[in-house]
Amino acid sequence: MSDPIFFTAAADGLTLAEIAAAAGASLPDGADPERRFSGAASLESAGPEHLAYMDNARYGDALAATRAGVCLVSPRFAARCPATTVALVSRDPYRAYAALLGRLHPDALRPGSQFAVRGVASGAHVHPEARLEDGVTVDPGAVVGPGAEIGAGTVIGPNAVIGPGVRIGRDCAIGAGTTLSHALLGNRVIIHPGARIGQDGFGFAMGASHLKVPQVGRVIVQDDVEIGANTTIDRGASRDTVIGEGTKIDNLVQIAHNVVIGRHCVIVSGVGISGSTTLEDYVVLGGQVGVVGHLRIGRGAQIAGSSNVNRDVPPGSRWGGTPAKPVRAWFRELTTLARLAERGGKDLSGEDT
């Protein structure tokens, strides 16, 4: 349940008719379309004024006992809703719930000003040669360098540093303590606190003494990208580092120089992607995946968490393991090892080890 100190609910909430329309659901007979709901909550904590959702069989008992006023459910669970709860049947209850939660708590969709200011706050440092459109917010302690350009509706959090020449589109949110250099950002980009974008890539010509290779590329972040807290994205050396439209990157991810990530990819916490690797559109990397350099992961491929990818991955495939391989081969290996262990750990000669 949201805390009103942190997340103010929309003033009038939502009517049952508005919830049903947004979810693409039909109202049950006898339901009051004008009944209002002020917030959302889990099945266990919801009250009559709340919206909840359920799409996992593990929570069947919680659904049966919920006090929620309205619940978004998939068709197979609708019959388990209590008589006091309006069941709205949706093919994708979680997605519908997410959209409605954004309407009930719009301030939770992206980081806002930490100082409740509009415009440039006292204590911010904006270079005279920087160009800010009307409606930009810059919190105290933030630094905006010469030649930087920031679009309308963008919020720059406290102590963020926007380097010389950086361009940020409209309606972006740059979290507290973030640093941006040598980067071009599109519209509606969200960068969470502490991220580092555009610093040197790790490039050296090895020898008796390692010679630094100048990193003269940029980071290009396209529209609607979200980058998690304390993630690092190095600028390119010989080509730009690119993050494609709609891609979502979790906290604590490392993306090296010259990496190109396609559109609508999902990269989970702890991932490391080595230099000059390409991810095509709609790739999913599970938590703590490691990818070596100069590879290509095909469109729509999915890599299981904690895997290590050391060769190209075909489009649409599902891989896992170390080194990563098609999941069926990986599962066969795991099954074989388990069977060997169950047989007493005999070595290849048949003797007990």
CSV table of C-alpha atoms in Angstrom, one decimal:
chain,number,residue,atom,x,y,z
A,1,MET,CA,0.0,0.0,0.0
A,2,SER,CA,1.4,3.4,-1.0
A,3,ASP,CA,2.5,5.8,1.8
A,4,PRO,CA,0.8,9.2,1.2
A,5,ILE,CA,4.0,10.9,2.5
A,6,PHE,CA,5.9,9.6,-0.5
A,7,PHE,CA,3.2,9.0,-3.2
A,8,THR,CA,0.3,11.3,-3.4
A,9,ALA,CA,-2.7,9.7,-5.0
A,10,ALA,CA,-4.6,11.3,-7.9
A,11,ALA,CA,-7.1,13.7,-6.3
A,12,ASP,CA,-10.3,12.0,-7.4
A,13,GLY,CA,-9.1,8.5,-7.8
A,14,LEU,CA,-10.7,6.4,-10.5
A,15,THR,CA,-14.3,5.2,-11.0
A,16,LEU,CA,-15.1,1.5,-11.6
A,17,ALA,CA,-16.1,2.4,-15.2
A,18,GLU,CA,-12.7,4.1,-15.8
A,19,ILE,CA,-10.8,1.0,-14.4
A,20,ALA,CA,-12.8,-1.4,-16.5
A,21,ALA,CA,-12.3,0.7,-19.6
A,22,ALA,CA,-8.5,0.9,-19.1
A,23,ALA,CA,-8.3,-2.8,-18.5
A,24,GLY,CA,-10.5,-3.7,-21.5
A,25,ALA,CA,-12.9,-5.5,-19.1
A,26,SER,CA,-16.7,-5.7,-18.9
A,27,LEU,CA,-18.5,-4.6,-15.7
A,28,PRO,CA,-20.3,-7.5,-14.0
A,29,ASP,CA,-24.1,-7.2,-13.7
A,30,GLY,CA,-25.1,-5.0,-10.8
A,31,ALA,CA,-21.7,-3.3,-10.4
A,32,ASP,CA,-21.9,0.5,-9.8
A,33,PRO,CA,-19.9,2.2,-12.6
A,34,GLU,CA,-19.5,5.4,-10.6
A,35,ARG,CA,-18.0,3.8,-7.5
A,36,ARG,CA,-14.6,5.4,-6.8
A,37,PHE,CA,-11.4,3.9,-5.7
A,38,SER,CA,-8.6,6.0,-4.2
A,39,GLY,CA,-5.6,3.7,-4.5
A,40,ALA,CA,-4.1,0.3,-5.1
A,41,ALA,CA,-2.8,-2.4,-2.7
A,42,SER,CA,-1.8,-6.0,-2.5
A,43,LEU,CA,-4.5,-8.7,-2.1
A,44,GLU,CA,-3.5,-9.1,1.6
A,45,SER,CA,-3.6,-5.4,2.6
A,46,ALA,CA,-6.3,-4.0,0.3
A,47,GLY,CA,-9.5,-2.6,1.6
A,48,PRO,CA,-12.8,-1.7,0.0
A,49,GLU,CA,-11.4,1.5,-1.5
A,50,HIS,CA,-8.5,-0.3,-3.2
A,51,LEU,CA,-7.7,-1.9,-6.6
A,52,ALA,CA,-5.7,-5.2,-6.5
A,53,TYR,CA,-4.7,-7.8,-9.1
A,54,MET,CA,-4.0,-11.5,-9.2
A,55,ASP,CA,-2.6,-13.7,-12.0
A,56,ASN,CA,-0.6,-16.4,-10.1
A,57,ALA,CA,-2.0,-19.6,-8.7
A,58,ARG,CA,0.2,-19.3,-5.6
A,59,TYR,CA,-2.0,-16.4,-4.4
A,60,GLY,CA,-5.3,-18.2,-4.8
A,61,ASP,CA,-5.9,-18.3,-1.0
A,62,ALA,CA,-5.0,-14.5,-0.7
A,63,LEU,CA,-7.5,-13.8,-3.5
A,64,ALA,CA,-10.3,-15.8,-1.8
A,65,ALA,CA,-9.7,-13.8,1.4
A,66,THR,CA,-9.1,-10.3,0.0
A,67,ARG,CA,-11.1,-7.3,1.1
A,68,ALA,CA,-10.2,-5.3,-2.1
A,69,GLY,CA,-13.1,-3.4,-3.6
A,70,VAL,CA,-12.1,-4.4,-7.2
A,71,CYS,CA,-9.6,-7.0,-8.5
A,72,LEU,CA,-8.1,-7.5,-11.9
A,73,VAL,CA,-8.0,-11.3,-12.6
A,74,SER,CA,-7.3,-13.6,-15.4
A,75,PRO,CA,-10.3,-15.7,-16.5
A,76,ARG,CA,-9.3,-18.9,-14.6
A,77,PHE,CA,-9.3,-17.1,-11.2
A,78,ALA,CA,-12.4,-15.0,-11.5
A,79,ALA,CA,-14.6,-17.5,-9.6
A,80,ARG,CA,-12.3,-17.3,-6.6
A,81,CYS,CA,-13.0,-13.6,-5.9
A,82,PRO,CA,-15.1,-12.9,-2.8
A,83,ALA,CA,-18.7,-11.7,-3.3
A,84,THR,CA,-17.6,-8.3,-1.9
A,85,THR,CA,-14.9,-7.8,-4.5
A,86,VAL,CA,-15.8,-6.8,-8.1
A,87,ALA,CA,-13.9,-9.1,-10.4
A,88,LEU,CA,-12.7,-7.5,-13.7
A,89,VAL,CA,-11.5,-10.2,-16.0
A,90,SER,CA,-8.4,-9.3,-18.1
A,91,ARG,CA,-6.2,-11.3,-20.3
A,92,ASP,CA,-3.1,-9.6,-18.8
A,93,PRO,CA,-4.1,-8.4,-15.3
A,94,TYR,CA,-0.6,-7.3,-14.3
A,95,ARG,CA,-0.1,-5.1,-17.3
A,96,ALA,CA,-3.6,-3.5,-16.8
A,97,TYR,CA,-2.8,-3.0,-13.1
A,98,ALA,CA,0.5,-1.3,-14.0
A,99,ALA,CA,-1.2,1.1,-16.3
A,100,LEU,CA,-3.9,1.9,-13.7
A,101,LEU,CA,-1.3,2.3,-10.9
A,102,GLY,CA,0.4,4.9,-13.0
A,103,ARG,CA,-2.8,6.9,-13.3
A,104,LEU,CA,-3.5,6.6,-9.5
A,105,HIS,CA,0.1,7.6,-8.6
A,106,PRO,CA,1.6,9.5,-11.5
A,107,ASP,CA,4.5,10.8,-9.4
A,108,ALA,CA,5.8,7.3,-9.0
A,109,LEU,CA,6.5,6.9,-12.7
A,110,ARG,CA,9.8,8.8,-12.7
A,111,PRO,CA,12.1,10.6,-10.3
A,112,GLY,CA,11.0,14.2,-9.7
A,113,SER,CA,12.6,17.2,-8.1
A,114,GLN,CA,14.0,16.3,-4.7
A,115,PHE,CA,13.7,20.0,-3.6
A,116,ALA,CA,10.2,20.7,-4.7
A,117,VAL,CA,11.3,23.5,-7.0
A,118,ARG,CA,10.4,24.7,-10.5
A,119,GLY,CA,13.1,26.1,-12.7
A,120,VAL,CA,16.7,26.5,-11.7
A,121,ALA,CA,17.1,26.3,-7.9
A,122,SER,CA,19.3,28.5,-5.9
A,123,GLY,CA,22.5,26.5,-5.5
A,124,ALA,CA,22.4,24.9,-8.9
A,125,HIS,CA,25.2,25.9,-11.3
A,126,VAL,CA,24.2,26.4,-14.9
A,127,HIS,CA,26.8,27.7,-17.3
A,128,PRO,CA,25.8,30.8,-19.2
A,129,GLU,CA,26.4,29.0,-22.5
A,130,ALA,CA,24.1,26.1,-21.6
A,131,ARG,CA,20.6,26.2,-23.2
A,132,LEU,CA,17.6,25.2,-21.3
A,133,GLU,CA,14.1,25.2,-22.7
A,134,ASP,CA,11.2,26.6,-20.6
A,135,GLY,CA,10.0,24.1,-18.0
A,136,VAL,CA,13.3,22.5,-17.1
A,137,THR,CA,13.9,21.9,-13.4
A,138,VAL,CA,17.4,21.9,-11.9
A,139,ASP,CA,17.8,20.9,-8.3
A,140,PRO,CA,20.4,22.4,-5.9
A,141,GLY,CA,24.0,21.2,-6.3
A,142,ALA,CA,23.5,20.2,-9.9
A,143,VAL,CA,26.0,21.3,-12.5
A,144,VAL,CA,25.2,22.0,-16.2
A,145,GLY,CA,28.2,22.6,-18.4
A,146,PRO,CA,28.8,24.9,-21.3
A,147,GLY,CA,27.0,24.0,-24.5
A,148,ALA,CA,24.7,21.5,-22.8
A,149,GLU,CA,21.1,21.5,-24.1
A,150,ILE,CA,18.1,20.3,-22.0
A,151,GLY,CA,14.5,20.0,-23.3
A,152,ALA,CA,11.3,21.2,-21.7
A,153,GLY,CA,9.8,19.1,-18.8
A,154,THR,CA,13.1,17.5,-17.9
A,155,VAL,CA,14.2,17.3,-14.2
A,156,ILE,CA,17.8,17.3,-13.2
A,157,GLY,CA,18.3,15.9,-9.7
A,158,PRO,CA,20.5,17.3,-7.0
A,159,ASN,CA,24.3,17.0,-7.5
A,160,ALA,CA,23.9,15.6,-11.0
A,161,VAL,CA,26.6,16.7,-13.4
A,162,ILE,CA,25.7,17.4,-17.0
A,163,GLY,CA,28.9,17.7,-19.0
A,164,PRO,CA,29.8,20.1,-21.8
A,165,GLY,CA,27.8,19.6,-25.0
A,166,VAL,CA,25.5,16.9,-23.5
A,167,ARG,CA,22.0,17.0,-25.0
A,168,ILE,CA,19.0,15.8,-23.1
A,169,GLY,CA,15.6,15.6,-24.7
A,170,ARG,CA,12.2,16.5,-23.3
A,171,ASP,CA,10.4,15.1,-20.3
A,172,CYS,CA,13.4,13.2,-19.0
A,173,ALA,CA,14.4,12.5,-15.4
A,174,ILE,CA,18.0,12.6,-14.4
A,175,GLY,CA,18.4,11.2,-10.9
A,176,ALA,CA,20.4,12.6,-8.0
A,177,GLY,CA,24.2,12.2,-8.3
A,178,THR,CA,24.1,11.1,-11.9
A,179,THR,CA,26.9,12.1,-14.2
A,180,LEU,CA,26.5,12.5,-18.0
A,181,SER,CA,29.3,13.2,-20.4
A,182,HIS,CA,29.7,12.8,-24.2
A,183,ALA,CA,26.1,11.7,-24.4
A,184,LEU,CA,23.0,12.5,-26.4
A,185,LEU,CA,19.7,11.5,-24.8
A,186,GLY,CA,16.3,11.3,-26.5
A,187,ASN,CA,12.9,12.1,-25.0
A,188,ARG,CA,11.3,10.6,-21.9
A,189,VAL,CA,14.6,9.0,-20.8
A,190,ILE,CA,14.7,8.0,-17.1
A,191,ILE,CA,18.1,7.7,-15.4
A,192,HIS,CA,18.1,6.7,-11.8
A,193,PRO,CA,20.4,8.0,-9.1
A,194,GLY,CA,24.1,7.4,-9.3
A,195,ALA,CA,24.3,6.2,-12.9
A,196,ARG,CA,27.5,7.1,-14.8
A,197,ILE,CA,27.0,7.6,-18.5
A,198,GLY,CA,29.7,8.5,-21.0
A,199,GLN,CA,32.9,8.0,-19.1
A,200,ASP,CA,36.0,6.5,-20.7
A,201,GLY,CA,35.7,3.0,-22.0
A,202,PHE,CA,38.4,0.5,-20.8
A,203,GLY,CA,40.8,0.5,-23.7
A,204,PHE,CA,44.6,0.0,-23.6
A,205,ALA,CA,47.2,-1.2,-26.1
A,206,MET,CA,48.9,-3.9,-24.0
A,207,GLY,CA,52.7,-4.0,-23.7
A,208,ALA,CA,55.5,-3.5,-21.3
A,209,SER,CA,53.6,-0.4,-20.3
A,210,HIS,CA,50.0,-0.3,-21.2
A,211,LEU,CA,49.2,2.6,-23.6
A,212,LYS,CA,45.8,4.3,-23.1
A,213,VAL,CA,43.6,4.3,-26.2
A,214,PRO,CA,41.6,7.6,-26.4
A,215,GLN,CA,37.9,7.0,-26.3
A,216,VAL,CA,36.5,9.5,-28.8
A,217,GLY,CA,33.0,8.1,-29.3
A,218,ARG,CA,29.7,9.0,-27.6
A,219,VAL,CA,26.8,7.4,-25.8
A,220,ILE,CA,23.5,7.6,-27.7
A,221,VAL,CA,20.4,6.9,-25.6
A,222,GLN,CA,17.2,6.8,-27.6
A,223,ASP,CA,13.6,7.6,-26.6
A,224,ASP,CA,11.8,5.9,-23.6
A,225,VAL,CA,14.9,4.2,-22.3
A,226,GLU,CA,15.2,3.6,-18.5
A,227,ILE,CA,18.5,3.1,-16.8
A,228,GLY,CA,18.8,1.9,-13.2
A,229,ALA,CA,20.7,3.2,-10.2
A,230,ASN,CA,24.5,2.9,-10.3
A,231,THR,CA,24.6,1.5,-13.8
A,232,THR,CA,27.6,2.5,-15.9
A,233,ILE,CA,27.6,3.0,-19.7
A,234,ASP,CA,31.0,3.7,-21.3
A,235,ARG,CA,31.3,6.0,-24.3
A,236,GLY,CA,32.5,4.5,-27.5
A,237,ALA,CA,36.1,4.3,-28.7
A,238,SER,CA,35.8,3.7,-32.4
A,239,ARG,CA,32.0,3.8,-32.7
A,240,ASP,CA,29.2,5.1,-30.5
A,241,THR,CA,27.7,3.1,-27.6
A,242,VAL,CA,24.0,3.0,-28.4
A,243,ILE,CA,21.0,2.1,-26.2
A,244,GLY,CA,17.9,1.5,-28.4
A,245,GLU,CA,14.4,2.9,-28.0
A,246,GLY,CA,12.4,1.5,-25.1
A,247,THR,CA,15.1,-0.6,-23.6
A,248,LYS,CA,15.0,-1.1,-19.8
A,249,ILE,CA,18.2,-1.5,-17.9
A,250,ASP,CA,18.2,-2.5,-14.2
A,251,ASN,CA,20.5,-1.3,-11.4
A,252,LEU,CA,24.3,-2.1,-11.3
A,253,VAL,CA,24.7,-3.0,-14.9
A,254,GLN,CA,28.0,-2.5,-16.8
A,255,ILE,CA,27.9,-1.7,-20.5
A,256,ALA,CA,31.3,-1.3,-22.1
A,257,HIS,CA,32.5,0.9,-25.0
A,258,ASN,CA,31.1,0.4,-28.5
A,259,VAL,CA,28.2,-1.8,-27.3
A,260,VAL,CA,25.0,-1.5,-29.4
A,261,ILE,CA,21.8,-2.5,-27.7
A,262,GLY,CA,18.6,-2.7,-29.8
A,263,ARG,CA,15.1,-1.6,-29.2
A,264,HIS,CA,13.0,-2.8,-26.2
A,265,CYS,CA,15.6,-5.0,-24.7
A,266,VAL,CA,15.5,-6.0,-21.0
A,267,ILE,CA,18.8,-6.2,-19.0
A,268,VAL,CA,18.5,-7.3,-15.4
A,269,SER,CA,20.8,-6.3,-12.5
A,270,GLY,CA,24.4,-7.4,-12.3
A,271,VAL,CA,24.8,-7.9,-16.1
A,272,GLY,CA,28.2,-7.1,-17.6
A,273,ILE,CA,28.5,-6.6,-21.4
A,274,SER,CA,32.0,-6.4,-22.8
A,275,GLY,CA,33.0,-4.1,-25.6
A,276,SER,CA,31.8,-4.1,-29.2
A,277,THR,CA,29.0,-6.6,-28.6
A,278,THR,CA,25.7,-6.1,-30.3
A,279,LEU,CA,22.2,-7.0,-28.9
A,280,GLU,CA,19.5,-7.0,-31.5
A,281,ASP,CA,15.9,-5.9,-30.6
A,282,TYR,CA,13.9,-7.6,-27.8
A,283,VAL,CA,16.8,-9.4,-26.2
A,284,VAL,CA,16.4,-10.4,-22.5
A,285,LEU,CA,19.5,-10.9,-20.3
A,286,GLY,CA,18.7,-12.3,-16.8
A,287,GLY,CA,20.5,-11.2,-13.7
A,288,GLN,CA,24.3,-11.5,-13.5
A,289,VAL,CA,24.7,-12.6,-17.1
A,290,GLY,CA,28.2,-12.0,-18.5
A,291,VAL,CA,28.8,-11.4,-22.2
A,292,VAL,CA,32.3,-11.4,-23.7
A,293,GLY,CA,33.2,-8.9,-26.4
A,294,HIS,CA,32.6,-8.7,-30.1
A,295,LEU,CA,29.5,-11.0,-30.1
A,296,ARG,CA,26.0,-10.7,-31.6
A,297,ILE,CA,22.9,-11.8,-29.7
A,298,GLY,CA,20.1,-12.2,-32.1
A,299,ARG,CA,16.7,-10.6,-32.0
A,300,GLY,CA,14.4,-11.9,-29.3
A,301,ALA,CA,17.0,-14.2,-27.7
A,302,GLN,CA,16.7,-14.8,-24.0
A,303,ILE,CA,19.7,-15.7,-21.7
A,304,ALA,CA,19.1,-17.3,-18.3
A,305,GLY,CA,20.4,-15.6,-15.2
A,306,SER,CA,24.1,-16.2,-14.1
A,307,SER,CA,25.0,-17.5,-17.6
A,308,ASN,CA,28.2,-16.7,-19.4
A,309,VAL,CA,27.9,-16.0,-23.1
A,310,ASN,CA,31.1,-16.6,-25.1
A,311,ARG,CA,29.7,-17.0,-28.7
A,312,ASP,CA,27.1,-15.6,-30.9
A,313,VAL,CA,23.5,-16.4,-30.0
A,314,PRO,CA,20.9,-17.1,-32.8
A,315,PRO,CA,17.7,-15.0,-33.0
A,316,GLY,CA,14.8,-16.2,-30.9
A,317,SER,CA,16.7,-18.8,-29.0
A,318,ARG,CA,16.9,-19.5,-25.2
A,319,TRP,CA,20.3,-20.1,-23.8
A,320,GLY,CA,21.7,-20.7,-20.3
A,321,GLY,CA,24.7,-22.1,-18.4
A,322,THR,CA,28.4,-21.5,-18.3
A,323,PRO,CA,29.4,-21.4,-21.1
A,324,ALA,CA,25.9,-20.6,-22.3
A,325,LYS,CA,24.3,-23.0,-24.7
A,326,PRO,CA,20.7,-23.8,-25.8
A,327,VAL,CA,18.6,-24.5,-22.7
A,328,ARG,CA,17.7,-28.1,-23.7
A,329,ALA,CA,21.4,-29.0,-23.9
A,330,TRP,CA,22.1,-27.2,-20.7
A,331,PHE,CA,19.3,-29.1,-18.9
A,332,ARG,CA,20.5,-32.4,-20.3
A,333,GLU,CA,24.0,-31.6,-18.8
A,334,LEU,CA,22.5,-30.8,-15.4
A,335,THR,CA,20.4,-33.9,-15.5
A,336,THR,CA,23.3,-36.1,-16.4
A,337,LEU,CA,25.5,-34.7,-13.6
A,338,ALA,CA,22.7,-35.2,-11.1
A,339,ARG,CA,22.3,-38.8,-12.2
A,340,LEU,CA,26.1,-39.4,-11.9
A,341,ALA,CA,26.0,-38.0,-8.4
A,342,GLU,CA,23.1,-40.2,-7.4
A,343,ARG,CA,25.0,-43.3,-8.6
A,344,GLY,CA,27.7,-42.7,-6.0
A,345,GLY,CA,30.2,-40.6,-7.8
A,346,LYS,CA,31.8,-43.5,-9.8
A,347,ASP,CA,34.6,-42.4,-12.1
A,348,LEU,CA,34.7,-43.4,-15.8
A,349,SER,CA,36.4,-46.7,-15.0
A,350,GLY,CA,33.4,-47.7,-12.8
A,351,GLU,CA,35.4,-47.5,-9.6
A,352,ASP,CA,34.0,-45.5,-6.7
A,353,THR,CA,35.7,-42.1,-6.2
